[in-house]
Short mmCIF file of C-alpha atoms in Angstrom, two decimals:
data_model
loop_
_atom_site.label_atom_id
_atom_site.label_comp_id
_atom_site.label_asym_id
_atom_site.label_seq_id
_atom_site.Cartn_x
_atom_site.Cartn_y
_atom_site.Cartn_z
CA MET A 16 118.76 106.56 110.10
CA LYS A 17 116.50 104.20 112.03
CA ASN A 18 113.94 102.28 109.94
CA THR A 19 110.61 104.09 110.33
CA PHE A 20 107.17 104.18 108.74
CA LEU A 21 105.68 107.66 109.20
CA TYR A 22 101.90 107.72 108.92
CA LEU A 23 98.73 109.28 110.31
CA SER A 24 96.39 106.91 112.14
CA THR A 25 93.29 108.84 111.06
CA CYS A 26 94.27 108.60 107.38
CA SER A 27 92.37 105.74 105.76
CA THR A 28 94.91 105.55 102.93
CA CYS A 29 97.77 105.12 105.41
CA VAL A 30 95.85 102.42 107.29
CA ARG A 31 95.08 100.60 104.02
CA ILE A 32 98.75 100.71 102.97
CA ILE A 33 99.90 99.44 106.38
CA LYS A 34 97.53 96.48 106.01
CA SER A 35 98.63 95.78 102.44
CA LEU A 36 102.28 95.79 103.55
CA GLY A 37 101.46 93.50 106.48
CA ILE A 38 103.12 95.73 109.07
CA GLU A 39 100.16 96.41 111.41
CA ASP A 40 102.12 95.32 114.50
CA ALA A 41 105.58 96.47 113.44
CA ASP A 42 107.68 98.29 116.00
CA PHE A 43 108.90 100.86 113.46
CA LEU A 44 105.49 102.52 112.92
CA GLN A 45 105.38 106.19 113.92
CA ASN A 46 102.03 107.96 114.07
CA VAL A 47 102.99 111.59 113.39
CA LYS A 48 99.95 112.86 115.27
CA GLU A 49 101.20 111.27 118.50
CA GLN A 50 104.94 111.57 117.85
CA MET A 51 105.88 114.48 115.62
CA ILE A 52 108.63 114.04 113.07
CA SER A 53 111.97 114.72 114.75
CA ALA A 54 114.49 117.32 113.61
CA GLU A 55 116.86 114.47 112.78
CA GLN A 56 114.23 112.71 110.63
CA LEU A 57 113.34 115.96 108.87
CA ALA A 58 117.01 116.67 108.13
CA PHE A 59 117.44 113.12 106.77
CA LEU A 60 114.38 113.46 104.53
CA TYR A 61 115.59 116.83 103.27
CA ALA A 62 119.02 115.38 102.51
CA ASN A 63 117.35 112.67 100.42
CA THR A 64 114.87 114.90 98.57
CA ASN A 65 116.73 118.25 98.52
CA SER A 66 113.37 119.94 99.01
CA TYR A 67 110.99 120.59 101.89
CA GLU A 68 108.28 121.20 99.29
CA GLN A 69 108.36 117.52 98.26
CA LEU A 70 107.59 116.60 101.88
CA ILE A 71 104.45 118.78 102.04
CA ASN A 72 100.91 117.44 101.78
CA LYS A 73 99.51 120.02 99.37
CA ARG A 74 95.98 118.63 99.70
CA GLY A 75 95.87 119.52 103.39
CA ARG A 76 93.59 122.09 104.96
CA ILE A 77 96.38 124.26 106.38
CA HIS A 78 98.25 124.46 103.07
CA ALA A 79 95.02 125.39 101.27
CA GLN A 80 94.23 128.14 103.80
CA MET A 81 97.70 129.60 103.49
CA LYS A 82 97.50 129.48 99.70
CA ARG A 83 94.16 131.31 99.74
CA GLY A 84 95.69 133.84 102.13
CA GLY A 85 98.34 134.68 99.58
CA THR A 86 101.30 133.10 101.37
CA ASN A 87 104.51 133.18 99.37
CA PHE A 88 105.78 129.62 99.82
CA THR A 89 109.53 129.27 100.22
CA GLU A 90 111.66 126.41 101.50
CA ALA A 91 111.80 128.19 104.89
CA VAL A 92 107.99 128.38 105.04
CA TYR A 93 107.70 124.69 104.14
CA LYS A 94 110.27 123.74 106.77
CA ALA A 95 108.44 125.74 109.45
CA LEU A 96 105.16 124.05 108.51
CA LEU A 97 106.71 120.60 108.78
CA GLU A 98 108.19 121.42 112.19
CA LYS A 99 104.87 122.70 113.60
CA GLU A 100 102.05 120.83 111.87
CA TYR A 101 101.89 117.04 111.65
CA SER A 102 99.08 117.25 109.08
CA CYS A 103 101.33 119.06 106.58
CA LEU A 104 103.61 116.05 106.16
CA LYS A 105 103.07 114.06 102.98
CA ARG A 106 102.36 110.50 103.98
CA PRO A 107 103.06 107.76 104.30
CA ILE A 108 106.84 107.84 104.35
CA LEU A 109 108.97 104.74 104.71
CA ILE A 110 112.58 105.16 105.74
CA TRP A 111 114.15 101.76 105.17
CA ASN A 112 117.87 100.94 105.10
CA ASN A 113 118.61 104.65 104.48
CA SER A 114 116.27 104.79 101.47
CA VAL A 115 113.17 106.98 101.40
CA PHE A 116 109.80 106.00 99.92
CA LEU A 117 107.46 108.98 99.87
CA GLY A 118 103.74 109.03 99.12
CA ASN A 119 100.95 106.63 98.33
CA SER A 120 101.15 106.01 94.59
CA LYS A 121 100.85 102.38 93.47
CA ALA A 122 104.48 102.39 92.30
CA THR A 123 105.71 103.77 95.62
CA VAL A 124 103.69 101.25 97.65
CA ALA A 125 105.06 98.43 95.45
CA ALA A 126 108.60 99.73 96.03
CA MET A 127 107.88 99.83 99.79
CA LYS A 128 106.72 96.20 99.67
CA THR A 129 109.85 95.15 97.75
CA ALA A 130 112.12 96.95 100.23
CA LEU A 131 110.36 95.46 103.26
CA ASP A 132 110.45 91.94 101.79
CA GLY A 133 114.11 92.56 100.98
#
């Protein structure tokens, strides 16, 4: 899989992490609002996590509305959300040398930095 940093440009946390990693001008940045996650990328992430649920941003507006509406969340529902809605993707995600770093915890960001500095 091609090295990629999936993020949302309007997310202040993503922007802060990009700056802390020093990759503001990197050619592997992918703003998911402008360029949705591809089927190939989604399949790769699923293969590494074995769960679409782990790839979902559960703090998002759409997820909250569906939860209030009584949606029964299954892997198929999560997959459909990820294919249609860029805002449902947990972010940021770094795919680096076929490893996946998912989320914005301090430990994950430190692991991203270590991988990038290689």
